XYZ file of C-alpha atoms in Angstrom:
326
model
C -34.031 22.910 -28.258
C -34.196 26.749 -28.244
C -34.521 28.819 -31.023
C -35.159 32.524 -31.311
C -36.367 32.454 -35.071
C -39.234 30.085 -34.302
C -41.810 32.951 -34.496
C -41.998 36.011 -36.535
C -41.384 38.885 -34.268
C -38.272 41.734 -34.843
C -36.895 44.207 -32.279
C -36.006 47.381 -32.782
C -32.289 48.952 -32.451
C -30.626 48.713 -28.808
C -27.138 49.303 -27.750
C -25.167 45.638 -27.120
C -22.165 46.314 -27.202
C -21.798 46.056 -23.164
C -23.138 43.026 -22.472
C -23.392 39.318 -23.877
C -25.715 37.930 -26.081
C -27.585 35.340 -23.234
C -28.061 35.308 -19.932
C -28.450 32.283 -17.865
C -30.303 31.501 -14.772
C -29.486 28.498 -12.379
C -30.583 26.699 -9.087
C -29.539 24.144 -7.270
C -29.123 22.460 -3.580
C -26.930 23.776 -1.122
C -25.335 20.004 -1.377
C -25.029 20.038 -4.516
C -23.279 23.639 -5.274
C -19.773 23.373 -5.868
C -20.989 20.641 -8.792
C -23.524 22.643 -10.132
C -20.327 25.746 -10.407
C -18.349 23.178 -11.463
C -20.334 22.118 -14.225
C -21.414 25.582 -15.149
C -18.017 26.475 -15.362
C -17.405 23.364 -17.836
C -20.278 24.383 -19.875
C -19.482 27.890 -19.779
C -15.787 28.600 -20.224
C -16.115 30.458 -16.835
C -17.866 30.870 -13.568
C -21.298 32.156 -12.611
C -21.424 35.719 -12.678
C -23.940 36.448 -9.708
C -25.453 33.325 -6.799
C -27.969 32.798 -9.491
C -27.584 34.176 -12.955
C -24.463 33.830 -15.588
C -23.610 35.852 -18.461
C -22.039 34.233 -21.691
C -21.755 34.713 -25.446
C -21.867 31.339 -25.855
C -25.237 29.455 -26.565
C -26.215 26.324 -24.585
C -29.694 24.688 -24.714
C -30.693 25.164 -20.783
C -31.981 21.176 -21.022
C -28.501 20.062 -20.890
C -27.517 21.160 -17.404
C -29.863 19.620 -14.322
C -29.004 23.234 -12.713
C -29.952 25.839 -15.338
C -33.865 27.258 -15.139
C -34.052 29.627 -18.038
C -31.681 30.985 -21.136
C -32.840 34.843 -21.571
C -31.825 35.801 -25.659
C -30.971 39.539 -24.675
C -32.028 41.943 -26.908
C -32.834 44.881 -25.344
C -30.703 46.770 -22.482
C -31.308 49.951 -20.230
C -30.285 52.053 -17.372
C -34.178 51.867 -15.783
C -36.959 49.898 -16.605
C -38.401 52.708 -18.038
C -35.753 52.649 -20.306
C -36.370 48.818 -21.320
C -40.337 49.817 -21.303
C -40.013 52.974 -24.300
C -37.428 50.258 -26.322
C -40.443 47.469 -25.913
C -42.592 49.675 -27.935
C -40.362 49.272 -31.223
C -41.240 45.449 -30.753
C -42.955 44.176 -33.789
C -44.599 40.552 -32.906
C -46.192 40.036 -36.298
C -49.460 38.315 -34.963
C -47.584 36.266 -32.250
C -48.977 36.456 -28.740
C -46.555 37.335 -26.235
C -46.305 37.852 -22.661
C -43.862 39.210 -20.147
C -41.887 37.615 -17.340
C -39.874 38.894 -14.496
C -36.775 36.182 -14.456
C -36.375 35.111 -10.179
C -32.760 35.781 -10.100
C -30.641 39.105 -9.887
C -31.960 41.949 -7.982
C -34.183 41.967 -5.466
C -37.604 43.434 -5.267
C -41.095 42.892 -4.168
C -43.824 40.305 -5.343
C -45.946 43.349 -6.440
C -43.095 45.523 -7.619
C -42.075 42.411 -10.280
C -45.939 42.558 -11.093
C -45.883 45.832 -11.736
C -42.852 46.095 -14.266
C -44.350 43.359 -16.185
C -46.986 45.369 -17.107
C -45.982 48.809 -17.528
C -42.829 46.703 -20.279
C -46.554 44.752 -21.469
C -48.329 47.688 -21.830
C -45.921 49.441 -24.129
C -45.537 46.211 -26.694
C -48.248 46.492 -29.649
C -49.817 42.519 -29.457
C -51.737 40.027 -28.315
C -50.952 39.846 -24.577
C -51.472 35.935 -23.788
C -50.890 34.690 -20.071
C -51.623 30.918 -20.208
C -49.998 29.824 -23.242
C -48.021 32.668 -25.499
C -46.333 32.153 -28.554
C -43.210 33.520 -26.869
C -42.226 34.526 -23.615
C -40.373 37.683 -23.157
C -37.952 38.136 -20.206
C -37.153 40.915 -18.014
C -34.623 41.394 -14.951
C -32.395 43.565 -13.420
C -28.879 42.892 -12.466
C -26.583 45.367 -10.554
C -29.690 48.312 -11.684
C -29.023 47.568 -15.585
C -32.166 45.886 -17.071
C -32.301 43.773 -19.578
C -34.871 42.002 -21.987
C -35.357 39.420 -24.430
C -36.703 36.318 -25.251
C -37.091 33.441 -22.591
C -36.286 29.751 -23.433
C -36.920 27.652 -20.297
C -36.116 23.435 -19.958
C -38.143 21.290 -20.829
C -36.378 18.935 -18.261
C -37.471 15.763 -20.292
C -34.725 13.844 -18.137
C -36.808 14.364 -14.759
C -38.625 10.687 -16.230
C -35.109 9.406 -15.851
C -35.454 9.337 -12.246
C -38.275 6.506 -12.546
C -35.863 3.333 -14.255
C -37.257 0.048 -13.897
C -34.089 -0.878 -12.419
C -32.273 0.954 -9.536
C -30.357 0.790 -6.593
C -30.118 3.232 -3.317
C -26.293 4.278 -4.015
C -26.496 4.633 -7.949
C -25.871 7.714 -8.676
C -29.033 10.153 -9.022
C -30.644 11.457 -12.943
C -29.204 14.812 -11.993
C -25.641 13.694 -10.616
C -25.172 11.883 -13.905
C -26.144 14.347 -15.903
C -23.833 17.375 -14.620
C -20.821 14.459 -14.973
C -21.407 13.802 -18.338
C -21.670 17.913 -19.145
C -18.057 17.457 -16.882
C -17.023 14.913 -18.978
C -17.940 16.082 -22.676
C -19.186 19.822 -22.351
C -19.129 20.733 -26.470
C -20.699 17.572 -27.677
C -19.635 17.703 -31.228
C -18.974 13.634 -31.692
C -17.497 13.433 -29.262
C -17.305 9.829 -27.554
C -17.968 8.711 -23.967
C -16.820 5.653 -22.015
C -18.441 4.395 -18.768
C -16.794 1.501 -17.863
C -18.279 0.595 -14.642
C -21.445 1.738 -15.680
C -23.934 0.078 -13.642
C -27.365 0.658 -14.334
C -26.315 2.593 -17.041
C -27.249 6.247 -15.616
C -24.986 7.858 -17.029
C -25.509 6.466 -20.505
C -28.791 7.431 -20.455
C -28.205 10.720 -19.747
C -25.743 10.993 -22.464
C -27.858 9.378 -24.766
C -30.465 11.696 -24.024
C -27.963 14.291 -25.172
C -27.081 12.966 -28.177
C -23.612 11.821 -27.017
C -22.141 9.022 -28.604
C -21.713 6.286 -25.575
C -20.452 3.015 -24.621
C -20.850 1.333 -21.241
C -19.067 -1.596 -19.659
C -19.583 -3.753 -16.340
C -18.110 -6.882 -14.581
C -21.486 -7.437 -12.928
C -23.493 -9.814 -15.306
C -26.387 -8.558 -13.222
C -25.558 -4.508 -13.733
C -25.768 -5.210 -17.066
C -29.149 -6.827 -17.338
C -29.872 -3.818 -15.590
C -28.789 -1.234 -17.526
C -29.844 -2.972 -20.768
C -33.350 -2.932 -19.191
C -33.151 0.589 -18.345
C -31.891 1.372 -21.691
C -34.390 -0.229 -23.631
C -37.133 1.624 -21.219
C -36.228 4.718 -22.513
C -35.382 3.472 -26.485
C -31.987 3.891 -26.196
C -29.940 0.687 -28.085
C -29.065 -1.763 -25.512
C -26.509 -3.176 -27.398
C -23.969 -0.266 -26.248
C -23.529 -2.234 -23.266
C -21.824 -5.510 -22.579
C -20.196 -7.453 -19.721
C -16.436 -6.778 -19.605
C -13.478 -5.856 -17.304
C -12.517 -2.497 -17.834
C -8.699 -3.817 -17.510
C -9.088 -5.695 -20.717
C -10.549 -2.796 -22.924
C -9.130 -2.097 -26.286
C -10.008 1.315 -28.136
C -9.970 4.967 -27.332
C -12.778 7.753 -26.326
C -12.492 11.412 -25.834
C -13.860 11.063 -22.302
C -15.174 8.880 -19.904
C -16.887 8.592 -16.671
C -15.820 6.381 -14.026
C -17.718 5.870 -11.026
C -14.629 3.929 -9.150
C -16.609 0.354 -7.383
C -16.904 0.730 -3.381
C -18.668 -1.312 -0.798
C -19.694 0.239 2.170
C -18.956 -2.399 4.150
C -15.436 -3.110 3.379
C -12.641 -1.964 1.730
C -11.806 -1.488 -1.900
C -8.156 -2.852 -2.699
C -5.943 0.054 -3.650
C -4.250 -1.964 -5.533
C -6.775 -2.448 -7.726
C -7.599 1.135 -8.103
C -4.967 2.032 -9.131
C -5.203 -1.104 -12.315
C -8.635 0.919 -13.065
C -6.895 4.392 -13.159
C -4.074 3.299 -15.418
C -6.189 1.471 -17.408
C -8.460 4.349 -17.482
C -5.287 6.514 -18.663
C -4.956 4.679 -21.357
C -8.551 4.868 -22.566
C -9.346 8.293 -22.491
C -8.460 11.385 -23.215
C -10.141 13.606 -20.131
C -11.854 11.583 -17.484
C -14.393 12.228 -14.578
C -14.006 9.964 -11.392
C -16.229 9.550 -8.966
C -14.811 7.921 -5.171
C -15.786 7.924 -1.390
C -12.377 8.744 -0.816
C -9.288 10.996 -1.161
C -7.572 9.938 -4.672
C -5.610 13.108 -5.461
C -2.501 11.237 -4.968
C -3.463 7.843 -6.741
C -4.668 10.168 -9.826
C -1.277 11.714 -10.139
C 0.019 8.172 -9.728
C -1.651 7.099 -12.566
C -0.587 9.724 -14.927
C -3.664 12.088 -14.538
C -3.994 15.827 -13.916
C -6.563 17.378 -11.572
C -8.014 20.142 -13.514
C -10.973 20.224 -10.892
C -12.449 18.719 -7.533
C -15.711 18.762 -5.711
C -17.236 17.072 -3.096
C -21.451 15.685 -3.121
C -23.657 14.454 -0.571
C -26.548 12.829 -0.129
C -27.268 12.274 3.902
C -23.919 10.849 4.992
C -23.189 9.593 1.875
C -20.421 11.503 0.241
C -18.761 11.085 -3.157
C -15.561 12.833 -4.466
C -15.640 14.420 -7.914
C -12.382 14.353 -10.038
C -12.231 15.957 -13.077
C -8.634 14.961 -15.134
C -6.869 15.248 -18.101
């Protein structure tokens, strides 16, 4: 979790009053970019502000999204970067070591150009400059030829080990995937509960749990189950938050869920029975994301859902159909 206060280190005055309190880097795969917006946007309250970098009052620790690569705790702006270099001198680090980093996102410039604003912001701050393993990492970049600075958190990305369960199978959906739906699903955590009730292998209760999201996962498959419960216990999550059961015959209520709708890909799932899910869904939940490998716009609306959002994945040929709904 980031946390500005963990070292003792004060900055001298700088005009905010133009520009939010963090700035947000992101990356992603060209397949996977209208979730990663989509998700950002969940997280956010609204969309990125550049291809690569998002402004926002609001605080989020960059470990929750699969997409973000660095949180930059603005303190410092200016018109040039010799601006930001004369503020860096009022910098009082207090014994911590320190050292400054040009963020890869926003404007462009050359490998020795970034070099070379490091140090001449470096130079000006009164410290122990520390390149391999600083107390705290100060950030610098440029967007539209306003520069800003502050202090860099970047993930930790603990949930990359997710991607080595016991138990798996080639069309589950992938660590990352699961992730972004759950930030879909419950993006301001605050207790509130999540549903998964075809939840396979349980990916996306790990991922949750990993969050600290209160979860619950249900399958038909006797065999998903054992599954997940492996998986689960793998990572010392409770095990018990799983259980064989037909979604159709669920009692209770959750402030969200995530459905990954059941599909074979050689045959055909009965529409009929889709639609059973999504009512029974409807009733469960208060906001929903659905995953299918085909159109369901209509059968959503059907069901008594609204389509706040839609977005389409792929992995090879493989595509899957995002559907967030209230």
């Amino acid at each position: 979790m980031m946390n500005t206060n963990d070292f003792d280190m004060t900055f001298g005055p700088s005009s905010m009053s133009d520009i939010s309190s963090y700035l947000y880097t992101y990356a992603c795969h060209e397949t996977e970019r209208a979730l990663c917006l989509m998700e950002l946007t969940e997280l956010f309250g609204q969309g990125p502000d550049g291809a690569d970098w998002l402004e926002s009052e609001r605080r989020v620790d960059p470990d929750r999204s699969p997409f973000l690569s660095a949180c930059l705790d603005v303190k410092m702006i200016g018109e040039s970067i010799e601006s930001i270099a004369e503020q860096a001198g009022r910098i009082q680090l207090n014994q911590t070591t320190f050292k400054v980093v040009c963020l890869k996102a926003g404007d462009r410039f050359s490998y020795d150009q970034l070099r070379g604003f490091e140090r001449m912001v470096g130079g000006r701050i009164e410290g122990t400059a520390q390149m391999k393993s600083p107390d705290v990492t100060l950030g610098l970049i440029s967007l539209n030829g306003i520069w800003r600075l502050g202090v860099m958190h970047e993930p930790e990305r603990a949930w990359l080990e997710h991607k080595r369960k016991p138990q798996n199978y080639s069309t589950g959906l992938s660590s990352r995937v699961a992730r972004a739906l759950v930030n879909l699903a419950v993006p301001r955590i605050s207790g509130a509960t999540l549903l998964d009730p075809c939840c396979g292998m349980g990916n996306v209760l790990i991922e949750a749990f990993s969050m600290g999201i209160p979860a619950e996962g249900r399958d038909i498959n006797p065999l998903a189950v054992r599954g997940a419960r492996v998986n689960l216990r793998h990572y010392g999550y409770d095990d018990n938050k799983v259980a064989i059961q037909d979604m159709n015959t669920l009692h209770g209520h959750y402030d969200a869920a995530v459905l990954d709708l059941p599909y074979n890909l050689c045959s055909v799932f009965p529409e009929e029975e889709q639609l059973r899910m999504l009512k029974s869904l409807r009733r469960l939940s208060d906001r929903a994301v659905i995953v299918s490998t085909e159109p369901l716009r209509e059968q959503l609306t059907d069901t008594g859902w609204k389509v706040l959002s839609h977005c389409t994945t792929r992995k090879g040929s493989f595509a899957r159909d995002i559907w967030l709904c209230v």
